[in-house]
PDB file of C-alpha atoms in Angstrom:
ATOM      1  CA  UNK F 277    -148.428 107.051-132.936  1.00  0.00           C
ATOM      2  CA  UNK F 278    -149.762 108.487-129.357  1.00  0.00           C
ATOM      3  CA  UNK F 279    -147.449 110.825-127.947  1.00  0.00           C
ATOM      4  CA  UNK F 280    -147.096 108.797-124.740  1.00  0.00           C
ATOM      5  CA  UNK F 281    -146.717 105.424-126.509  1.00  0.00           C
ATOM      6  CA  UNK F 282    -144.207 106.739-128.785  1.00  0.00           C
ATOM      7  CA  UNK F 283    -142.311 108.244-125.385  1.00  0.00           C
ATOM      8  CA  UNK F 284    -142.329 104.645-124.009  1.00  0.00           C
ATOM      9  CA  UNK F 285    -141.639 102.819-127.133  1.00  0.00           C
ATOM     10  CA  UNK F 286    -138.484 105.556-127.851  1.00  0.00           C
ATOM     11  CA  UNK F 287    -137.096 105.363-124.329  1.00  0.00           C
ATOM     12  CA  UNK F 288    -136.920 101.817-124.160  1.00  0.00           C
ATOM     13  CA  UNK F 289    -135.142 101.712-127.576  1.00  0.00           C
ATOM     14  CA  UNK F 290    -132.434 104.145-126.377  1.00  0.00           C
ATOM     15  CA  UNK F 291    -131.733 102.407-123.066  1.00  0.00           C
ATOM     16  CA  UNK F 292    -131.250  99.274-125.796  1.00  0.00           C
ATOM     17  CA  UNK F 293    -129.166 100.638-128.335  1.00  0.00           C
ATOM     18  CA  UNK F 294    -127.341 102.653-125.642  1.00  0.00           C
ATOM     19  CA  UNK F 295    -126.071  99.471-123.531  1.00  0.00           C
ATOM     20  CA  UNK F 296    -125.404  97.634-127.087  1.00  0.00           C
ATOM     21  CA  UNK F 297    -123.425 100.731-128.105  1.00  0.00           C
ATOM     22  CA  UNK F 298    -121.532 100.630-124.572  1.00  0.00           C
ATOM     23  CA  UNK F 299    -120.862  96.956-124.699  1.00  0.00           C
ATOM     24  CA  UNK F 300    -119.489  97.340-128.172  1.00  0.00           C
ATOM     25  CA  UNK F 301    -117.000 100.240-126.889  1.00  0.00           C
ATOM     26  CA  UNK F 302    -115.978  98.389-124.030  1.00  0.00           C
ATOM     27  CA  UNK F 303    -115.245  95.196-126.264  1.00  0.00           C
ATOM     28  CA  UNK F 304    -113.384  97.203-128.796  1.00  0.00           C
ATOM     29  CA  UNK F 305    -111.649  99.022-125.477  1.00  0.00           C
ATOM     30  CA  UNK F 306    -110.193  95.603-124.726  1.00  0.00           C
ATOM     31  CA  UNK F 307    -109.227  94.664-127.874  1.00  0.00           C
ATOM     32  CA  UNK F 308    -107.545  97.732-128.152  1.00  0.00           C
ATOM     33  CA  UNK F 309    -105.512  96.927-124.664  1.00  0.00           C
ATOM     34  CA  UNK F 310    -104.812  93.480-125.385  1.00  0.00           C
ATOM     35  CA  UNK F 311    -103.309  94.767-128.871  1.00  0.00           C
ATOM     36  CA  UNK F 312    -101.055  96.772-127.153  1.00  0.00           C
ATOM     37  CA  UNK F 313    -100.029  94.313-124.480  1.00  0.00           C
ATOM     38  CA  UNK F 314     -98.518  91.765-127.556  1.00  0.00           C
ATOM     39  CA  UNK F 315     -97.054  94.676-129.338  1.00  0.00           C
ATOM     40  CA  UNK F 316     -95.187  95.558-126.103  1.00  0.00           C
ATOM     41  CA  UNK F 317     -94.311  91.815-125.417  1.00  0.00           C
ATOM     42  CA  UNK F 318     -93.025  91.677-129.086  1.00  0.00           C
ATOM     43  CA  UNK F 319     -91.094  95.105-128.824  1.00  0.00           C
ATOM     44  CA  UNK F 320     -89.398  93.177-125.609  1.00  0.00           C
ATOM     45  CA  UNK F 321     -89.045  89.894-127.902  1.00  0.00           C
ATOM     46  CA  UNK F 322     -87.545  91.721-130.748  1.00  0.00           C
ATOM     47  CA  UNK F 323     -85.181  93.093-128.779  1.00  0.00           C
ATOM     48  CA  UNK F 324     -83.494  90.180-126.774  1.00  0.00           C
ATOM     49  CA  UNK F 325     -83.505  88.739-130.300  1.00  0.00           C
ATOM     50  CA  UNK F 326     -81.467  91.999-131.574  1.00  0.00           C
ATOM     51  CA  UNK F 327     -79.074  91.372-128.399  1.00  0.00           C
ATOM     52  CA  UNK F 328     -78.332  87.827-128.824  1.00  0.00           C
ATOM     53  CA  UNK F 329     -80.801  85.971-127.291  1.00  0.00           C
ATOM     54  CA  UNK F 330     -82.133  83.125-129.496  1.00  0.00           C
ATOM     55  CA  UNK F 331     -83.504  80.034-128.503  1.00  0.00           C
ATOM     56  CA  UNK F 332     -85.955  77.517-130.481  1.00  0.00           C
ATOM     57  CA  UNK F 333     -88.847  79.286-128.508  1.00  0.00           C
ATOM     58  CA  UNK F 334     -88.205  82.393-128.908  1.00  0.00           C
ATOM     59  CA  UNK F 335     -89.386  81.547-132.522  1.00  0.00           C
ATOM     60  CA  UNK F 336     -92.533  79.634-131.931  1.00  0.00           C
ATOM     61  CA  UNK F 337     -93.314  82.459-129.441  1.00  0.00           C
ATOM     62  CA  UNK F 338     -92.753  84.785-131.929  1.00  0.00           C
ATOM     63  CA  UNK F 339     -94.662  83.575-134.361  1.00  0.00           C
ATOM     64  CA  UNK F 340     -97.853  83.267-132.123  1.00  0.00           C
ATOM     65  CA  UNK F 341     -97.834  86.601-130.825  1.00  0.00           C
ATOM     66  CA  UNK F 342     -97.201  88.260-134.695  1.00  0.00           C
ATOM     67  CA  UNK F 343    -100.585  85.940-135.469  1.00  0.00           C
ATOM     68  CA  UNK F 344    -102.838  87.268-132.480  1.00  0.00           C
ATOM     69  CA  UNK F 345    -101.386  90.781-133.527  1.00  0.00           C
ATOM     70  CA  UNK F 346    -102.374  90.209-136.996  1.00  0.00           C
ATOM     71  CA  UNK F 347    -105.826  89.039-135.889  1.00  0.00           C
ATOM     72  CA  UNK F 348    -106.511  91.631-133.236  1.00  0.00           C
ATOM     73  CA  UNK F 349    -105.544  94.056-136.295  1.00  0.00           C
ATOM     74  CA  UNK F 350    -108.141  92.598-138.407  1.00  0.00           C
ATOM     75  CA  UNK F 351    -110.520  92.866-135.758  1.00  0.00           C
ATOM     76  CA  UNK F 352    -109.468  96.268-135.020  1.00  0.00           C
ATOM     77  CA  UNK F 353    -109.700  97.455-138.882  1.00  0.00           C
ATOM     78  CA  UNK F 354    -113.179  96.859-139.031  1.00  0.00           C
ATOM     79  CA  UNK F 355    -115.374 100.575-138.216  1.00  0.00           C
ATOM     80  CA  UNK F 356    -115.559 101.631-135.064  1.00  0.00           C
ATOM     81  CA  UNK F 357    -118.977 100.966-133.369  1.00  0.00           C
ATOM     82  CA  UNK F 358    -121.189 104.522-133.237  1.00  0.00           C
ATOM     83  CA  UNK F 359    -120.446 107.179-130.423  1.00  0.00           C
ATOM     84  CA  UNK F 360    -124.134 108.328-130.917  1.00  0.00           C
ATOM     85  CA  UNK F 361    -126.310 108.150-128.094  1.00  0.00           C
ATOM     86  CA  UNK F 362    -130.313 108.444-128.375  1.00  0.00           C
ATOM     87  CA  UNK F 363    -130.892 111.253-126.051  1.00  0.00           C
ATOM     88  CA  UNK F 364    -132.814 110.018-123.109  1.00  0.00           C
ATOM     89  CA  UNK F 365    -135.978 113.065-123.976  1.00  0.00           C
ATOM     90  CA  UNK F 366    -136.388 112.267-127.522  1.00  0.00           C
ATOM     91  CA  UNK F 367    -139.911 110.761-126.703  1.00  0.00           C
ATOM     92  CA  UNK F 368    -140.688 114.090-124.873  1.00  0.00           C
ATOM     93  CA  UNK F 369    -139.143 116.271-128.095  1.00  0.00           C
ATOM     94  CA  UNK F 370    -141.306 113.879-130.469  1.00  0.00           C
ATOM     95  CA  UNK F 371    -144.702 114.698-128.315  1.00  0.00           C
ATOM     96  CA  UNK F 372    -144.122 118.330-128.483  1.00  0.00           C
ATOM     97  CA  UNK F 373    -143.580 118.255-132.363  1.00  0.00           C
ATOM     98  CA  UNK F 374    -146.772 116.461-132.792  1.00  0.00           C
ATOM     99  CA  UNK F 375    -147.991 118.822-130.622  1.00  0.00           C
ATOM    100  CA  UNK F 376    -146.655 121.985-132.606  1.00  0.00           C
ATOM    101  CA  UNK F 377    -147.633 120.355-135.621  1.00  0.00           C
ATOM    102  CA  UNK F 378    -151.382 119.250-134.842  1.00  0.00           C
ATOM    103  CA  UNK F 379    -151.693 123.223-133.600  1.00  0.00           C
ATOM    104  CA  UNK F 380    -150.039 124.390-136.677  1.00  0.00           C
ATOM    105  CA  UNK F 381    -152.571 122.595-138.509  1.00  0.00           C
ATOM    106  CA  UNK F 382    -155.476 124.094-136.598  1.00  0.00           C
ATOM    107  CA  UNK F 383    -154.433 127.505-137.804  1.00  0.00           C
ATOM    108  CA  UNK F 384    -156.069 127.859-140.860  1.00  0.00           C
ATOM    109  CA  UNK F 385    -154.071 130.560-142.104  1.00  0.00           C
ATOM    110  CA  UNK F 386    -151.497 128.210-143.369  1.00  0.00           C
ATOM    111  CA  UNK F 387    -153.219 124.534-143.002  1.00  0.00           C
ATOM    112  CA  UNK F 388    -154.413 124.441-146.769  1.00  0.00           C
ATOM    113  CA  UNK F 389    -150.504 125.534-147.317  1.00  0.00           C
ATOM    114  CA  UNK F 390    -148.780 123.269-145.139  1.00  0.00           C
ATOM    115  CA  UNK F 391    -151.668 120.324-145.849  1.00  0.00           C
ATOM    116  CA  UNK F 392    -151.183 120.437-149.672  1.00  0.00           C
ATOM    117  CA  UNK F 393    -147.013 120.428-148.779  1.00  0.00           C
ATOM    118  CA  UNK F 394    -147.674 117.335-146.649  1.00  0.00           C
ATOM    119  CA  UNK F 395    -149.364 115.832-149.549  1.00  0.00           C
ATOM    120  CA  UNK F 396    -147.136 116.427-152.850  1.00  0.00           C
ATOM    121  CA  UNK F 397    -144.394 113.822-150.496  1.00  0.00           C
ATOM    122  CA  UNK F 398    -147.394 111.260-150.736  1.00  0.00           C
ATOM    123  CA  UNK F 399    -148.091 110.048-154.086  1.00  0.00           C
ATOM    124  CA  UNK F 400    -150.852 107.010-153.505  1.00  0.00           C
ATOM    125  CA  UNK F 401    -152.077 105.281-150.897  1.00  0.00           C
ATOM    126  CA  UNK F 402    -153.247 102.208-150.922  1.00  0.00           C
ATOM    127  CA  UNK F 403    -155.205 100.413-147.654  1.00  0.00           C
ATOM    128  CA  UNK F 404    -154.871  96.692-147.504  1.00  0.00           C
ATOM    129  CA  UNK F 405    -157.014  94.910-145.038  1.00  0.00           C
ATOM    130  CA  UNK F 406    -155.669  91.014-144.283  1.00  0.00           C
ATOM    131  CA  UNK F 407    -156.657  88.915-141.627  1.00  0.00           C
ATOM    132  CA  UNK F 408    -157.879  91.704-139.642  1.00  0.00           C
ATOM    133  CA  UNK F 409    -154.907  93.551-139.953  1.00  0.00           C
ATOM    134  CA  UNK F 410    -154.913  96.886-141.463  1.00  0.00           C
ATOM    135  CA  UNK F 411    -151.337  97.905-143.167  1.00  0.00           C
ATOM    136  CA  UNK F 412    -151.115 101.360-145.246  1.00  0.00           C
ATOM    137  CA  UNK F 413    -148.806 101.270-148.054  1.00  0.00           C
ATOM    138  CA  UNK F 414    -147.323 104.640-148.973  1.00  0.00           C
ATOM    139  CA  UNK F 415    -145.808 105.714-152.120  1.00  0.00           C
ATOM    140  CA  UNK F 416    -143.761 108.482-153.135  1.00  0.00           C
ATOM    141  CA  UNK F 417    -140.752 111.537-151.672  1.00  0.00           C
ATOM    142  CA  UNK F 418    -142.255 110.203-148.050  1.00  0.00           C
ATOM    143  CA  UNK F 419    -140.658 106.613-148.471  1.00  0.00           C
ATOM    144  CA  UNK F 420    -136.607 108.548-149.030  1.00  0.00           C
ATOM    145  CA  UNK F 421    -137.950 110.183-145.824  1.00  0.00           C
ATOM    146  CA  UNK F 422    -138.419 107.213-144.359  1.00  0.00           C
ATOM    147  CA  UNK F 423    -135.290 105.416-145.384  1.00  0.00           C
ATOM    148  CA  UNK F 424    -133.172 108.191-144.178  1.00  0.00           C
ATOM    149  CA  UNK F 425    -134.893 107.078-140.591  1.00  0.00           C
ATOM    150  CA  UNK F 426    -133.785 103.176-140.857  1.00  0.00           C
ATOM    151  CA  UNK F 427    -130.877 101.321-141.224  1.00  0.00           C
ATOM    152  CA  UNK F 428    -129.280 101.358-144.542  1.00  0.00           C
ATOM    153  CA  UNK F 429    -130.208  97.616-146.044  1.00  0.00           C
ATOM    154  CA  UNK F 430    -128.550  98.562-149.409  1.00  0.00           C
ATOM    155  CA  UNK F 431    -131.985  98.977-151.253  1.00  0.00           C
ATOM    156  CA  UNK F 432    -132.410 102.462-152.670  1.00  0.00           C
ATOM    157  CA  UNK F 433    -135.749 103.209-151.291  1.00  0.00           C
ATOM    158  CA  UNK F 434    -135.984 106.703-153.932  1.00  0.00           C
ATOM    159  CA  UNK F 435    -139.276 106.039-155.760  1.00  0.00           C
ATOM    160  CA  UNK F 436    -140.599 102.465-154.092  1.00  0.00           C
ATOM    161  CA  UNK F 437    -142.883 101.993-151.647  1.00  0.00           C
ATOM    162  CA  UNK F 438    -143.196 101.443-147.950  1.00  0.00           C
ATOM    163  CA  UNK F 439    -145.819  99.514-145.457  1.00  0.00           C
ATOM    164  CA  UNK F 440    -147.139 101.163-142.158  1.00  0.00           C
ATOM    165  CA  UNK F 441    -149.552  99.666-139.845  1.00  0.00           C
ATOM    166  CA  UNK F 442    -152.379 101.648-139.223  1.00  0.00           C
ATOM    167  CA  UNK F 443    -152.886 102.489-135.398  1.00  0.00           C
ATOM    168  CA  UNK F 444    -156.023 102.994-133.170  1.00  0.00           C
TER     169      UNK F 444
END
């Protein structure tokens, strides 16, 4: 978790979920457009149909348009891909937290305080060593913490466990 590692690994994770973000708004932008194209082609249908005009197209036509509108609609209905952005300094806010923090630490006025506070979210620890790789399992108010960090995968993470890798 180096400062400057973090900073890289942050900034090219923005600059990914940004564009993936961007391309979803622009694909739900022209879904959006080409809704609104059939509903004004079927407002123009719907009213030659009110004046008179019927032929045996007009009600094939009719039909296919009122099924793309239906499935642009269904398309449409589903949520609305995120407007948040990952601001392009987080790596730079993240190395001056660690920063704060590792200096609030050194202050030994408050580092048995904030140290003991640090540990009540930790309940056990355990250190498993496999193949040469190191992984840290963590138990306890630290794993909600966490959770509240990743994507929601429908598991209720309150009281469970989660895996780190230990680093250099």
């Amino acid at each position: 978790m180096q400062p400057e590692a973090v900073a890289q690994f942050i900034k090219e994770y923005a600059n990914e979920a940004n564009a993936g973000r961007a391309s979803q708004d622009a694909e739900r932008q022209r879904i959006e457009n080409q809704r609104g194209q059939i509903a004004r082609r079927l407002d123009g249908l719907y009213d030659a149909i009110a004046d008179g005009l019927r032929t045996p197209g007009h009600k094939e036509k009719l039909e296919n348009m009122e099924a793309q509108a239906a499935e642009l609609d269904a398309r449409l209905s589903a949520a609305a891909p995120s407007r948040v952005r990952l601001h392009p300094n987080l790596g730079e806010v993240y190395r001056r937290k660690v920063a704060a923090l590792a200096e609030t630490l050194n202050d030994t006025a408050i580092r048995t305080s904030a140290l003991e506070n640090i540990r009540s979210l930790i309940s056990s620890v355990t250190i498993h060593e496999v193949d040469g790789r190191t992984t840290i399992e963590l138990e306890g108010a630290i794993t909600a913490m966490i959770a509240l960090a990743q994507p929601k995968t429908g598991k209720d993470l309150e009281g469970s466990s989660v895996k780190v890798v230990a680093g250099a």
